[in-house]
């Protein structure tokens, strides 16, 4: 994953552990003070929220424990690979698009980052500028020409 993605994940984990989890624990304590727990909706809702938060924290900790930050300076510019920015043209309608091939944890279409596990990224991997690739997507078959790789 990129250094930016790693840093964002670390910040998100810190936010969950230091801000959100203490708030939920405080809500549980308040609800517990109100008496009978068997019919206390606030208590059960706070416990569910705590369970959800702990699950997210464990997931992010596992991702960080297994993450490898890729040094961008050591990547080659020749072919499409992880963290490559690829400009391509859809040959059906001549629409140009630019995507960055990212790890699944960093993928965000609004930011122009597609997962390396997506069909388009899988078809583009190890291809060079000028290559035409065919990609089977849910909408049908796409023909894409690679214009540039950065």
PDB file of C-alpha atoms in Angstrom:
ATOM      1  CA  UNK A   1       0.000   0.000   0.000  1.00  0.00           C
ATOM      2  CA  UNK A   2       1.094   3.581  -0.395  1.00  0.00           C
ATOM      3  CA  UNK A   3       2.534   5.610   2.486  1.00  0.00           C
ATOM      4  CA  UNK A   4      -0.476   7.937   2.240  1.00  0.00           C
ATOM      5  CA  UNK A   5      -2.905   5.011   2.606  1.00  0.00           C
ATOM      6  CA  UNK A   6      -0.926   3.591   5.524  1.00  0.00           C
ATOM      7  CA  UNK A   7      -0.879   6.951   7.317  1.00  0.00           C
ATOM      8  CA  UNK A   8      -4.620   7.390   6.764  1.00  0.00           C
ATOM      9  CA  UNK A   9      -5.295   3.941   8.229  1.00  0.00           C
ATOM     10  CA  UNK A  10      -3.110   4.675  11.272  1.00  0.00           C
ATOM     11  CA  UNK A  11      -4.971   7.962  11.865  1.00  0.00           C
ATOM     12  CA  UNK A  12      -8.344   6.240  11.515  1.00  0.00           C
ATOM     13  CA  UNK A  13      -7.319   3.533  14.006  1.00  0.00           C
ATOM     14  CA  UNK A  14      -6.095   6.193  16.443  1.00  0.00           C
ATOM     15  CA  UNK A  15      -9.441   8.041  16.116  1.00  0.00           C
ATOM     16  CA  UNK A  16     -11.381   4.844  16.841  1.00  0.00           C
ATOM     17  CA  UNK A  17      -9.265   3.874  19.850  1.00  0.00           C
ATOM     18  CA  UNK A  18      -8.796   7.264  21.478  1.00  0.00           C
ATOM     19  CA  UNK A  19     -12.052   9.108  20.717  1.00  0.00           C
ATOM     20  CA  UNK A  20     -14.934   6.872  19.664  1.00  0.00           C
ATOM     21  CA  UNK A  21     -14.310   3.890  21.956  1.00  0.00           C
ATOM     22  CA  UNK A  22     -14.106   6.014  25.153  1.00  0.00           C
ATOM     23  CA  UNK A  23     -17.365   7.751  24.137  1.00  0.00           C
ATOM     24  CA  UNK A  24     -19.114   4.406  23.768  1.00  0.00           C
ATOM     25  CA  UNK A  25     -17.749   3.161  27.072  1.00  0.00           C
ATOM     26  CA  UNK A  26     -19.056   6.323  28.716  1.00  0.00           C
ATOM     27  CA  UNK A  27     -22.489   5.752  27.145  1.00  0.00           C
ATOM     28  CA  UNK A  28     -22.498   2.186  28.516  1.00  0.00           C
ATOM     29  CA  UNK A  29     -21.634   3.457  32.005  1.00  0.00           C
ATOM     30  CA  UNK A  30     -24.430   6.053  31.860  1.00  0.00           C
ATOM     31  CA  UNK A  31     -26.965   3.487  30.679  1.00  0.00           C
ATOM     32  CA  UNK A  32     -25.854   1.028  33.381  1.00  0.00           C
ATOM     33  CA  UNK A  33     -26.490   3.690  36.036  1.00  0.00           C
ATOM     34  CA  UNK A  34     -30.134   3.965  34.949  1.00  0.00           C
ATOM     35  CA  UNK A  35     -31.036   0.642  36.530  1.00  0.00           C
ATOM     36  CA  UNK A  36     -32.584  -2.537  35.109  1.00  0.00           C
ATOM     37  CA  UNK A  37     -30.408  -3.656  32.183  1.00  0.00           C
ATOM     38  CA  UNK A  38     -32.839  -6.248  30.802  1.00  0.00           C
ATOM     39  CA  UNK A  39     -35.162  -3.572  29.388  1.00  0.00           C
ATOM     40  CA  UNK A  40     -32.650  -0.766  28.980  1.00  0.00           C
ATOM     41  CA  UNK A  41     -32.570   0.046  25.246  1.00  0.00           C
ATOM     42  CA  UNK A  42     -29.759   2.596  25.627  1.00  0.00           C
ATOM     43  CA  UNK A  43     -27.538   0.005  27.298  1.00  0.00           C
ATOM     44  CA  UNK A  44     -28.111  -2.600  24.568  1.00  0.00           C
ATOM     45  CA  UNK A  45     -27.575  -0.037  21.796  1.00  0.00           C
ATOM     46  CA  UNK A  46     -24.331   1.142  23.403  1.00  0.00           C
ATOM     47  CA  UNK A  47     -23.115  -2.466  23.784  1.00  0.00           C
ATOM     48  CA  UNK A  48     -23.890  -3.144  20.098  1.00  0.00           C
ATOM     49  CA  UNK A  49     -21.977  -0.011  19.127  1.00  0.00           C
ATOM     50  CA  UNK A  50     -19.034  -1.076  21.290  1.00  0.00           C
ATOM     51  CA  UNK A  51     -19.006  -4.495  19.632  1.00  0.00           C
ATOM     52  CA  UNK A  52     -19.089  -2.895  16.156  1.00  0.00           C
ATOM     53  CA  UNK A  53     -16.253  -0.533  17.058  1.00  0.00           C
ATOM     54  CA  UNK A  54     -14.092  -3.297  18.510  1.00  0.00           C
ATOM     55  CA  UNK A  55     -14.603  -5.305  15.318  1.00  0.00           C
ATOM     56  CA  UNK A  56     -13.497  -2.358  13.168  1.00  0.00           C
ATOM     57  CA  UNK A  57     -10.479  -1.775  15.418  1.00  0.00           C
ATOM     58  CA  UNK A  58      -9.399  -5.435  15.193  1.00  0.00           C
ATOM     59  CA  UNK A  59      -9.834  -5.399  11.396  1.00  0.00           C
ATOM     60  CA  UNK A  60      -7.723  -2.260  10.982  1.00  0.00           C
ATOM     61  CA  UNK A  61      -5.065  -3.629  13.324  1.00  0.00           C
ATOM     62  CA  UNK A  62      -4.833  -6.810  11.198  1.00  0.00           C
ATOM     63  CA  UNK A  63      -4.585  -4.778   7.998  1.00  0.00           C
ATOM     64  CA  UNK A  64      -1.797  -2.642   9.471  1.00  0.00           C
ATOM     65  CA  UNK A  65       0.035  -5.698  10.838  1.00  0.00           C
ATOM     66  CA  UNK A  66       0.122  -7.266   7.352  1.00  0.00           C
ATOM     67  CA  UNK A  67       0.612  -4.070   5.341  1.00  0.00           C
ATOM     68  CA  UNK A  68       3.728  -3.350   3.338  1.00  0.00           C
ATOM     69  CA  UNK A  69       4.414   0.222   2.300  1.00  0.00           C
ATOM     70  CA  UNK A  70       5.728   0.406  -1.254  1.00  0.00           C
ATOM     71  CA  UNK A  71       8.541   2.842  -2.019  1.00  0.00           C
ATOM     72  CA  UNK A  72       7.242   4.846  -4.993  1.00  0.00           C
ATOM     73  CA  UNK A  73      10.780   5.740  -6.128  1.00  0.00           C
ATOM     74  CA  UNK A  74      11.607   2.068  -6.783  1.00  0.00           C
ATOM     75  CA  UNK A  75       8.660   1.470  -9.092  1.00  0.00           C
ATOM     76  CA  UNK A  76       9.381   1.282 -12.802  1.00  0.00           C
ATOM     77  CA  UNK A  77       7.494   3.414 -15.303  1.00  0.00           C
ATOM     78  CA  UNK A  78       7.307   0.841 -18.096  1.00  0.00           C
ATOM     79  CA  UNK A  79       4.310  -1.330 -17.324  1.00  0.00           C
ATOM     80  CA  UNK A  80       1.152  -1.107 -15.253  1.00  0.00           C
ATOM     81  CA  UNK A  81       1.592  -2.263 -11.651  1.00  0.00           C
ATOM     82  CA  UNK A  82       0.395  -1.475  -8.146  1.00  0.00           C
ATOM     83  CA  UNK A  83       0.288   2.311  -7.520  1.00  0.00           C
ATOM     84  CA  UNK A  84       0.613   3.101 -11.248  1.00  0.00           C
ATOM     85  CA  UNK A  85      -1.484   5.945 -12.577  1.00  0.00           C
ATOM     86  CA  UNK A  86      -2.937   4.761 -15.876  1.00  0.00           C
ATOM     87  CA  UNK A  87      -4.570   6.950 -18.490  1.00  0.00           C
ATOM     88  CA  UNK A  88      -6.664   4.971 -20.952  1.00  0.00           C
ATOM     89  CA  UNK A  89      -9.227   5.406 -23.683  1.00  0.00           C
ATOM     90  CA  UNK A  90     -12.426   3.403 -23.987  1.00  0.00           C
ATOM     91  CA  UNK A  91     -12.408   2.494 -27.688  1.00  0.00           C
ATOM     92  CA  UNK A  92     -16.207   2.143 -27.840  1.00  0.00           C
ATOM     93  CA  UNK A  93     -16.908   5.818 -27.110  1.00  0.00           C
ATOM     94  CA  UNK A  94     -13.417   7.455 -27.072  1.00  0.00           C
ATOM     95  CA  UNK A  95     -13.873   8.424 -23.423  1.00  0.00           C
ATOM     96  CA  UNK A  96     -10.593   9.035 -21.606  1.00  0.00           C
ATOM     97  CA  UNK A  97     -10.193   8.051 -17.999  1.00  0.00           C
ATOM     98  CA  UNK A  98      -7.366   8.034 -15.498  1.00  0.00           C
ATOM     99  CA  UNK A  99      -7.146   5.629 -12.581  1.00  0.00           C
ATOM    100  CA  UNK A 100      -4.532   4.753 -10.005  1.00  0.00           C
ATOM    101  CA  UNK A 101      -4.173   1.038  -9.270  1.00  0.00           C
ATOM    102  CA  UNK A 102      -4.372   0.820  -5.458  1.00  0.00           C
ATOM    103  CA  UNK A 103      -4.575  -1.805  -2.733  1.00  0.00           C
ATOM    104  CA  UNK A 104      -8.117  -2.945  -1.895  1.00  0.00           C
ATOM    105  CA  UNK A 105      -7.976  -0.962   1.365  1.00  0.00           C
ATOM    106  CA  UNK A 106      -7.190   2.286  -0.455  1.00  0.00           C
ATOM    107  CA  UNK A 107      -9.579   1.872  -3.386  1.00  0.00           C
ATOM    108  CA  UNK A 108     -11.925   4.832  -3.751  1.00  0.00           C
ATOM    109  CA  UNK A 109     -13.545   5.554  -7.099  1.00  0.00           C
ATOM    110  CA  UNK A 110     -14.239   9.198  -6.184  1.00  0.00           C
ATOM    111  CA  UNK A 111     -10.484   9.706  -5.803  1.00  0.00           C
ATOM    112  CA  UNK A 112      -9.776   7.785  -9.007  1.00  0.00           C
ATOM    113  CA  UNK A 113      -8.275   4.781  -7.207  1.00  0.00           C
ATOM    114  CA  UNK A 114      -9.387   1.321  -8.286  1.00  0.00           C
ATOM    115  CA  UNK A 115      -8.594  -1.904  -6.470  1.00  0.00           C
ATOM    116  CA  UNK A 116      -5.873  -4.102  -7.892  1.00  0.00           C
ATOM    117  CA  UNK A 117      -8.396  -6.936  -7.513  1.00  0.00           C
ATOM    118  CA  UNK A 118     -10.942  -5.293  -9.842  1.00  0.00           C
ATOM    119  CA  UNK A 119     -11.440  -6.762 -13.332  1.00  0.00           C
ATOM    120  CA  UNK A 120     -10.093  -3.620 -15.033  1.00  0.00           C
ATOM    121  CA  UNK A 121      -6.927  -3.520 -12.917  1.00  0.00           C
ATOM    122  CA  UNK A 122      -6.352  -7.250 -13.399  1.00  0.00           C
ATOM    123  CA  UNK A 123      -6.560  -6.819 -17.177  1.00  0.00           C
ATOM    124  CA  UNK A 124      -4.180  -3.833 -17.127  1.00  0.00           C
ATOM    125  CA  UNK A 125      -1.461  -5.413 -14.962  1.00  0.00           C
ATOM    126  CA  UNK A 126       1.919  -5.767 -16.703  1.00  0.00           C
ATOM    127  CA  UNK A 127       0.631  -4.094 -19.881  1.00  0.00           C
ATOM    128  CA  UNK A 128       2.495  -1.224 -21.597  1.00  0.00           C
ATOM    129  CA  UNK A 129       1.599   2.068 -23.255  1.00  0.00           C
ATOM    130  CA  UNK A 130      -0.213   1.473 -26.552  1.00  0.00           C
ATOM    131  CA  UNK A 131      -1.544  -1.964 -25.586  1.00  0.00           C
ATOM    132  CA  UNK A 132      -5.241  -2.646 -26.109  1.00  0.00           C
ATOM    133  CA  UNK A 133      -6.887  -4.783 -23.443  1.00  0.00           C
ATOM    134  CA  UNK A 134     -10.300  -6.396 -23.362  1.00  0.00           C
ATOM    135  CA  UNK A 135     -12.020  -6.457 -20.003  1.00  0.00           C
ATOM    136  CA  UNK A 136     -15.138  -8.406 -19.147  1.00  0.00           C
ATOM    137  CA  UNK A 137     -17.195  -6.270 -16.771  1.00  0.00           C
ATOM    138  CA  UNK A 138     -20.806  -6.676 -15.621  1.00  0.00           C
ATOM    139  CA  UNK A 139     -21.935  -4.245 -18.337  1.00  0.00           C
ATOM    140  CA  UNK A 140     -20.267  -6.296 -21.099  1.00  0.00           C
ATOM    141  CA  UNK A 141     -16.903  -6.257 -22.817  1.00  0.00           C
ATOM    142  CA  UNK A 142     -14.706  -3.133 -22.681  1.00  0.00           C
ATOM    143  CA  UNK A 143     -11.834  -2.430 -25.050  1.00  0.00           C
ATOM    144  CA  UNK A 144      -9.325  -0.059 -23.480  1.00  0.00           C
ATOM    145  CA  UNK A 145      -6.145   1.392 -24.979  1.00  0.00           C
ATOM    146  CA  UNK A 146      -3.427   2.417 -22.519  1.00  0.00           C
ATOM    147  CA  UNK A 147      -2.332   5.992 -23.279  1.00  0.00           C
ATOM    148  CA  UNK A 148       0.162   6.574 -20.469  1.00  0.00           C
ATOM    149  CA  UNK A 149       1.529   4.966 -17.309  1.00  0.00           C
ATOM    150  CA  UNK A 150       3.039   7.058 -14.504  1.00  0.00           C
TER     151      UNK A 150
END
